[in-house]
Amino acid sequence: GQQVMQIPQYQHVQEGEDFTTYCNSSTTLSNIQWYKQRPGGHPVFLIQLVKSGEVKKQKRLTFQFGEAKKNSSLHITATQTTDVGTYFCAVSPGQNFVFGPGTRLSVLP
Amino acid sequence: DAGVIQSPRHEVTEMGQEVTLRCKPISGHNSLFWYRQTMMRGLELLIYFNNNVPIDDSGMPEDRFSAKMPNASFSTLKIQPSEPRDSAVYFCASNPGAPLYGYTFGSGTRLTVV
């Protein structure tokens, strides 16, 4: 079945530092989605990437799809305490999406 | 739009009891998904429906789990009999029906089986 890995599993940063999480697939992807889940909350859709090498930005968040469409990254510039949560990538082997294990981000004020 | 609505928010039940979780998807969304989240296994897809028809239930753990979608605005996930290892957060999600759309998740039902 579809295998998707995320690294790191956990990341602790000081407020103001940058943060990056990586999503890696064993197969070529048609698209990839990113979600954020706050502690005690539910996953919230952030963005979808479709094209090889695609880069999209949302304020301090930058999302990138690898040229080979086997990996993706989410980079947060100058983290804030509101960025705390778990970031999941999700990949689609068919009509549904398989979620990665997530990267849990802690931001120390 | 009220989003995806799940009930109850919390459920505590004794082992062996029947549990029914409910979900109302966003109006107009053709696909509905049931996920289970635990620390050990992360977010697991249990089953999903397209236009009220179950498409893939390979994620349903065993025969104790069943799901129905009698109409476009309502779905249930039933566990009978429940076991302590079923304790988890169960999420329902919906989307307009194509893989290019993101999922909208409900707030989840936290199930504890004692």
Coordinates of C-alpha atoms in Angstrom, one line a residue:
Chain A
G1 CA 0.0 0.0 0.0
Q2 CA 0.9 3.7 -0.1
Q3 CA 3.8 4.5 2.3
V4 CA 4.3 8.0 3.4
M5 CA 6.9 9.2 6.0
Q6 CA 7.3 12.5 7.7
I7 CA 10.3 13.9 9.5
P8 CA 11.0 15.0 12.1
Q9 CA 8.4 13.3 14.4
Y10 CA 8.8 16.2 16.9
Q11 CA 10.3 19.6 16.7
H12 CA 10.7 22.1 19.5
V13 CA 11.6 25.7 18.5
Q14 CA 12.0 29.0 20.1
E15 CA 9.5 31.6 19.0
G16 CA 10.9 33.4 16.0
E17 CA 12.9 30.5 14.7
D18 CA 12.1 28.8 11.4
F19 CA 10.6 25.3 11.1
T20 CA 10.5 22.8 8.3
T21 CA 8.8 19.4 8.1
Y22 CA 9.3 16.9 5.2
C23 CA 7.0 14.4 3.7
N24 CA 8.4 11.5 1.7
S25 CA 6.6 8.9 -0.4
S26 CA 7.8 5.6 -1.8
T27 CA 5.9 6.2 -5.0
T28 CA 5.3 9.1 -7.4
L29 CA 2.4 11.2 -6.3
S30 CA -0.4 12.8 -8.3
N31 CA -0.9 15.4 -5.6
I32 CA -0.3 16.1 -1.9
Q33 CA -2.2 17.9 0.7
W34 CA -1.2 19.5 4.0
Y35 CA -3.2 19.7 7.2
K36 CA -2.7 21.3 10.6
Q37 CA -4.2 19.9 13.8
R38 CA -4.1 22.0 16.9
P39 CA -3.9 20.2 20.3
G40 CA -7.3 18.8 21.1
G41 CA -8.6 19.9 17.7
H42 CA -9.3 18.4 14.3
P43 CA -7.2 18.4 11.1
V44 CA -7.7 21.5 9.1
F45 CA -6.9 21.6 5.4
L46 CA -4.1 24.0 4.5
I47 CA -3.2 23.5 0.8
Q48 CA -2.9 21.1 -2.1
L49 CA 0.0 20.8 -4.4
V50 CA -0.3 19.2 -7.9
K51 CA 2.5 20.2 -10.2
S52 CA 6.1 19.1 -10.1
G53 CA 8.3 21.7 -8.4
E54 CA 5.3 23.7 -7.3
V55 CA 5.8 26.3 -4.6
K56 CA 2.9 28.0 -2.8
K57 CA 2.9 30.5 0.0
Q58 CA 0.4 31.4 2.7
K59 CA 1.8 34.3 4.8
R60 CA 4.6 32.7 6.7
L61 CA 4.0 29.2 5.4
T62 CA 5.8 28.0 2.2
F63 CA 4.8 24.7 0.7
Q64 CA 6.9 22.9 -2.0
F65 CA 6.4 19.8 -4.1
G66 CA 9.5 18.0 -5.2
E67 CA 10.5 17.8 -8.8
A68 CA 10.1 14.1 -8.9
K69 CA 6.7 14.4 -7.1
K70 CA 7.9 12.0 -4.4
N71 CA 8.4 14.5 -1.6
S72 CA 7.1 17.7 -0.2
S73 CA 8.0 20.2 2.5
L74 CA 6.3 22.8 4.7
H75 CA 8.4 25.7 5.9
I76 CA 7.3 28.2 8.6
T77 CA 9.2 31.4 8.8
A78 CA 9.6 33.1 12.2
T79 CA 7.3 30.7 14.2
Q80 CA 4.7 32.0 16.6
T81 CA 2.9 30.3 19.4
T82 CA -0.2 30.1 17.2
D83 CA 1.8 27.7 15.0
V84 CA 1.7 25.0 17.7
G85 CA 0.2 21.7 16.5
T86 CA 0.7 18.7 14.4
Y87 CA 1.3 19.1 10.7
F88 CA 0.2 16.2 8.4
C89 CA 0.8 15.5 4.8
A90 CA -1.8 13.4 3.0
V91 CA -1.3 11.6 -0.3
S92 CA -3.8 10.0 -2.6
P93 CA -3.4 6.5 -3.9
G94 CA -6.9 6.7 -5.5
Q95 CA -10.1 8.4 -4.4
N96 CA -9.1 8.8 -0.8
F97 CA -6.1 10.3 1.0
V98 CA -3.6 8.5 3.3
F99 CA -2.3 10.6 6.1
G100 CA 1.3 10.6 7.2
P101 CA 2.2 10.2 10.9
G102 CA 2.6 14.0 11.3
T103 CA 5.2 16.3 12.8
R104 CA 4.4 17.8 16.2
L105 CA 5.6 21.3 16.6
S106 CA 6.1 23.0 19.9
V107 CA 6.9 26.7 20.1
L108 CA 8.5 28.0 23.2
P109 CA 7.7 31.7 23.9
Chain B
D1 CA -22.3 26.7 6.7
A2 CA -22.0 24.8 10.0
G3 CA -19.4 22.5 8.7
V4 CA -19.2 18.8 9.4
I5 CA -21.2 18.0 12.5
Q6 CA -20.4 15.0 14.7
S7 CA -22.2 13.8 17.8
P8 CA -21.6 13.0 20.5
R9 CA -18.4 15.0 21.3
H10 CA -17.5 12.6 24.0
E11 CA -18.7 9.0 24.8
V12 CA -17.8 6.8 27.7
T13 CA -19.2 3.3 27.6
E14 CA -18.6 0.0 29.2
M15 CA -17.0 -2.9 27.4
G16 CA -19.6 -4.9 25.5
Q17 CA -22.0 -2.0 24.9
E18 CA -23.1 -0.8 21.5
V19 CA -21.8 2.6 20.5
T20 CA -23.2 4.7 17.6
L21 CA -21.4 7.7 16.3
R22 CA -23.1 10.2 14.1
C23 CA -22.1 12.6 11.3
K24 CA -23.7 15.2 9.2
P25 CA -21.5 16.2 6.2
I26 CA -21.5 19.6 4.5
S27 CA -24.4 20.0 2.2
G28 CA -23.5 19.3 -1.3
H29 CA -20.4 17.2 -0.4
N30 CA -20.6 13.9 -2.2
S31 CA -17.9 12.0 -0.3
L32 CA -17.8 11.1 3.4
F33 CA -15.0 9.6 5.3
W34 CA -14.6 8.0 8.7
Y35 CA -11.2 8.2 10.3
R36 CA -9.9 6.9 13.7
Q37 CA -7.0 8.6 15.4
T38 CA -4.8 7.1 18.1
M39 CA -1.4 7.9 19.4
M40 CA 0.0 4.6 18.2
R41 CA -1.6 4.4 14.8
G42 CA -2.2 8.0 13.8
L43 CA -5.1 8.8 11.4
E44 CA -6.5 5.7 9.9
L45 CA -9.2 5.6 7.2
L46 CA -11.9 3.2 8.2
I47 CA -14.4 3.6 5.4
Y48 CA -15.6 6.1 2.8
F49 CA -18.7 6.7 0.8
N50 CA -19.4 8.3 -2.5
N51 CA -22.9 9.5 -3.2
N52 CA -24.0 7.4 -0.1
V53 CA -22.5 4.2 -1.4
P54 CA -19.6 2.6 0.5
I55 CA -16.6 2.5 -1.8
D56 CA -13.8 1.1 0.4
D57 CA -14.3 -0.4 3.8
S58 CA -10.9 -2.2 4.0
G59 CA -9.9 -0.1 6.9
M60 CA -12.7 -1.3 9.1
P61 CA -10.9 -3.2 11.9
E62 CA -13.3 -6.1 12.2
D63 CA -16.9 -7.2 12.0
R64 CA -17.8 -5.3 15.2
F65 CA -17.6 -2.1 13.1
S66 CA -20.3 -1.1 10.7
A67 CA -21.1 2.1 8.9
K68 CA -24.1 3.3 7.0
M69 CA -25.1 6.4 5.0
P70 CA -28.9 6.2 4.5
N71 CA -29.0 9.6 2.8
A72 CA -26.7 12.4 1.7
S73 CA -27.0 14.3 5.0
F74 CA -26.4 11.6 7.6
S75 CA -24.0 8.7 8.4
T76 CA -23.4 6.5 11.4
L77 CA -20.5 4.4 12.6
K78 CA -21.5 1.6 14.9
I79 CA -19.4 -0.5 17.2
Q80 CA -21.0 -3.6 18.6
P81 CA -19.8 -4.9 21.0
S82 CA -17.3 -2.3 22.0
E83 CA -13.9 -3.1 23.5
P84 CA -11.3 -1.0 25.4
R85 CA -9.0 -1.1 22.4
D86 CA -11.6 0.8 20.4
S87 CA -10.9 3.9 22.6
A88 CA -9.8 6.7 20.2
V89 CA -11.0 9.9 18.6
Y90 CA -13.3 9.2 15.6
F91 CA -13.4 11.8 12.9
C92 CA -15.9 12.2 10.1
A93 CA -14.8 14.3 7.1
S94 CA -16.4 15.3 3.8
N95 CA -15.4 16.8 0.5
P96 CA -17.1 17.7 -2.8
G97 CA -16.2 14.3 -4.2
A98 CA -13.0 14.7 -6.1
P99 CA -9.5 14.0 -4.9
L100 CA -8.4 17.6 -5.8
Y101 CA -10.4 19.0 -2.9
G102 CA -9.4 19.1 0.7
Y103 CA -11.3 17.3 3.4
T104 CA -13.3 19.2 5.9
F105 CA -13.2 17.4 9.2
G106 CA -15.8 17.4 12.0
S107 CA -14.7 18.1 15.6
G108 CA -14.6 14.4 16.3
T109 CA -16.0 12.0 18.9
R110 CA -13.7 11.0 21.7
L111 CA -14.7 7.4 22.6
T112 CA -13.6 5.8 25.8
V113 CA -14.4 2.2 26.5
V114 CA -13.9 1.0 30.0

